[in-house]
mmCIF file of C-alpha atoms in Angstrom:
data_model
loop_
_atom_site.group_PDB
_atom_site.id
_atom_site.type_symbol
_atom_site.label_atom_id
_atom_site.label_comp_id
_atom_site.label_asym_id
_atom_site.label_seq_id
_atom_site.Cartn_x
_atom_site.Cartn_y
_atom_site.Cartn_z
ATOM 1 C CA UNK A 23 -21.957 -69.516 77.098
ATOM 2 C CA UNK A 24 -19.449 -67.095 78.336
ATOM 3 C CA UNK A 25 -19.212 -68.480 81.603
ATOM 4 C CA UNK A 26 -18.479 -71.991 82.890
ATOM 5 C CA UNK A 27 -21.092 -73.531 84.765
ATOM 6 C CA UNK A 28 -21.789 -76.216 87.181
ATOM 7 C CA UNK A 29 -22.801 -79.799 85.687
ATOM 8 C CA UNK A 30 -25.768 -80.196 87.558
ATOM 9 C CA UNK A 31 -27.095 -77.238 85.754
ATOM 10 C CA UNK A 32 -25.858 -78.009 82.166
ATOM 11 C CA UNK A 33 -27.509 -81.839 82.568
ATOM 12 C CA UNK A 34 -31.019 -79.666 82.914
ATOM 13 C CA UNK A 35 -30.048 -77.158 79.800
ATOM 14 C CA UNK A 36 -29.303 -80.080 77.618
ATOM 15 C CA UNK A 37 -32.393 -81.817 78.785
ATOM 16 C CA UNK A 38 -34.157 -78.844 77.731
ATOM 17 C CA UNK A 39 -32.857 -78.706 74.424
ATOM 18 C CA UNK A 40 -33.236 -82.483 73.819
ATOM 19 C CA UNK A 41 -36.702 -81.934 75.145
ATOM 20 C CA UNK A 42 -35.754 -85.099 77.506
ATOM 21 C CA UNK A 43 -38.080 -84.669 80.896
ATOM 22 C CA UNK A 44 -36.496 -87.814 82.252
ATOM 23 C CA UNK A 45 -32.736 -86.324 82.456
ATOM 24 C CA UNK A 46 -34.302 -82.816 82.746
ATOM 25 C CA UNK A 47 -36.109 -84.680 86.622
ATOM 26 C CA UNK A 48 -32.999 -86.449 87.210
ATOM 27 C CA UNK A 49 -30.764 -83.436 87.284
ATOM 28 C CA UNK A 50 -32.967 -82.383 90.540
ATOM 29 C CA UNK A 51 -32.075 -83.662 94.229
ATOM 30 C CA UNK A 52 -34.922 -85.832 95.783
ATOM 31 C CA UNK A 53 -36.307 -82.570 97.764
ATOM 32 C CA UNK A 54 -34.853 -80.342 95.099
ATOM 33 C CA UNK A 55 -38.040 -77.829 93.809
ATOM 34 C CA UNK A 56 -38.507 -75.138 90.870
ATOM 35 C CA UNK A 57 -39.613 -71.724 91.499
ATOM 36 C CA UNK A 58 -41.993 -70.703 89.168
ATOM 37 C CA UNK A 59 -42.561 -66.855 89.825
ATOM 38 C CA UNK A 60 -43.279 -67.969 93.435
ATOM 39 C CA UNK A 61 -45.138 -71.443 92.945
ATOM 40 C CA UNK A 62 -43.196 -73.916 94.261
ATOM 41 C CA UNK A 63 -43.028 -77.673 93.131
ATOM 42 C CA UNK A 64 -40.957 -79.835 95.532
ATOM 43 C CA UNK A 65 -39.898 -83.249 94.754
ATOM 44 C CA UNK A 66 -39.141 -85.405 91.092
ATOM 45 C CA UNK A 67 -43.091 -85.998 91.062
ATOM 46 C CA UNK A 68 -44.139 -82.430 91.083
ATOM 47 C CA UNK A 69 -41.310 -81.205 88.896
ATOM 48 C CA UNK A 70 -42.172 -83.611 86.573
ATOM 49 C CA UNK A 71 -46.070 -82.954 86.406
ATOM 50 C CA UNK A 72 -44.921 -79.141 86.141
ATOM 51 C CA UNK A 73 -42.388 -79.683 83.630
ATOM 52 C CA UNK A 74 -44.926 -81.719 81.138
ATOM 53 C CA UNK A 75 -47.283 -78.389 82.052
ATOM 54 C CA UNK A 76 -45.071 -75.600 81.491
ATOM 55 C CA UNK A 77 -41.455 -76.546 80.081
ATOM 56 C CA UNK A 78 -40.660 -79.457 78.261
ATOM 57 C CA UNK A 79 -44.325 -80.198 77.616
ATOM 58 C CA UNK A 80 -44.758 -76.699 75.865
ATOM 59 C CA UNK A 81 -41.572 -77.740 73.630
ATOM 60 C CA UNK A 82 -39.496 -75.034 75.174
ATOM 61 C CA UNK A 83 -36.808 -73.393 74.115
ATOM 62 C CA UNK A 84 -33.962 -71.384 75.562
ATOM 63 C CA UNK A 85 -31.569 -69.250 72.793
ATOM 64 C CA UNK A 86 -29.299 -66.389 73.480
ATOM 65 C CA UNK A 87 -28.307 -68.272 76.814
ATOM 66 C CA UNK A 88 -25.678 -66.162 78.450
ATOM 67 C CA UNK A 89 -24.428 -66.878 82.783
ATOM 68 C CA UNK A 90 -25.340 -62.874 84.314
ATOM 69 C CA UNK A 91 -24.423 -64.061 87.565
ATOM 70 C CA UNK A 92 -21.772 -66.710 88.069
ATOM 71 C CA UNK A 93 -20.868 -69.097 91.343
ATOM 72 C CA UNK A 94 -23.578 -71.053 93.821
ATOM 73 C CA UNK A 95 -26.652 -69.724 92.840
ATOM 74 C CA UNK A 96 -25.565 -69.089 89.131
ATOM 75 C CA UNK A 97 -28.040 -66.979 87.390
ATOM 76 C CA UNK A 98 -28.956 -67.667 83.814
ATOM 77 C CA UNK A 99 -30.572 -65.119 81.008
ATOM 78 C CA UNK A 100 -32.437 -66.643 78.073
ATOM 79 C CA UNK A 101 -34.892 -66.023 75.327
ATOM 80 C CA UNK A 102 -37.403 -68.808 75.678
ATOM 81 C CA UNK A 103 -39.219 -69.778 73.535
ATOM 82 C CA UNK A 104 -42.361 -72.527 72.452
ATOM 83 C CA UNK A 105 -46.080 -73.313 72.648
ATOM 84 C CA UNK A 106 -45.582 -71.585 76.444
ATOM 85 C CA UNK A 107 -44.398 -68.546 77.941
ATOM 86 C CA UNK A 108 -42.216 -66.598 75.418
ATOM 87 C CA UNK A 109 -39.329 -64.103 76.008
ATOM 88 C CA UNK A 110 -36.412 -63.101 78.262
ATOM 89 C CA UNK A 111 -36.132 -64.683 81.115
ATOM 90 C CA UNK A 112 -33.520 -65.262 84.181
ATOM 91 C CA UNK A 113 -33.050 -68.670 86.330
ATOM 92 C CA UNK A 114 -31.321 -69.335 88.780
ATOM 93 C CA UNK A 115 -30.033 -72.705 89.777
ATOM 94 C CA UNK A 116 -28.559 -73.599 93.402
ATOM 95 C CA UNK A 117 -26.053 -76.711 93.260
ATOM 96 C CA UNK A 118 -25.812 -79.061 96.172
ATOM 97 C CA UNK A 119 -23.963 -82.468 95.947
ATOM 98 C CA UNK A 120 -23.915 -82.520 91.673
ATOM 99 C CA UNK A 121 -27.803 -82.151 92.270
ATOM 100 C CA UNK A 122 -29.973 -79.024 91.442
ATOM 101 C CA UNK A 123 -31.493 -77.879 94.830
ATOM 102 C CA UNK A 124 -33.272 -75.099 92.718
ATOM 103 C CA UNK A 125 -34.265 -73.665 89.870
ATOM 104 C CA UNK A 126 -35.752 -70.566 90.000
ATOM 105 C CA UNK A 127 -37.036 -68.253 87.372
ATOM 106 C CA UNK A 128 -37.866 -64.658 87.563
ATOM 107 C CA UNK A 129 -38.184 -61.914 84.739
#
């Protein structure tokens, strides 16, 4: 990537690409949540549940991955791809404490 970013946010990356929904969970705060186009799931439980759903669960993938908008939020743009939603995509993570506090993902 052409940017550095935070280690919160590459622990979820790599648990992407490992397909790993333990570490992927783990790299969230206790009341951290993911935005998914505006539904919200607060909390390791419901991150989990929607990450078996709609990310790792799907076998997603993220290529291309570049950092459009560095600092705290730091904005990512990826192809994914998968048995799920496929194509371009941006999220945005928000750090607090070496935790994700969000992820949020948008066109």
């Amino acid at each position: 990537m052409s940017q550095e970013i935070p280690a919160a946010v590459q622990r979820a990356l790599t648990a992407i690409d490992e397909q790993d929904n333990d570490a992927f969970v783990a790299a969230f705060a206790a009341d951290g949540y993911v935005d998914d186009w505006g539904r919200q799931f607060r909390g390791h439980d419901r991150i989990r549940s929607w990450s078996e759903n709609e990310l790792i669960g799907k076998r997603a993938t993220f290529t291309g991955t570049e950092v459009s908008t560095p600092g705290n939020p730091l904005t990512i743009v990826t192809q994914v791809g998968g048995d799920g939603f496929n194509g371009p995509s941006h999220f945005t993570f928000d750090v607090r404490a070496d935790q994700l506090a969000s992820m949020t993902i948008t066109a």
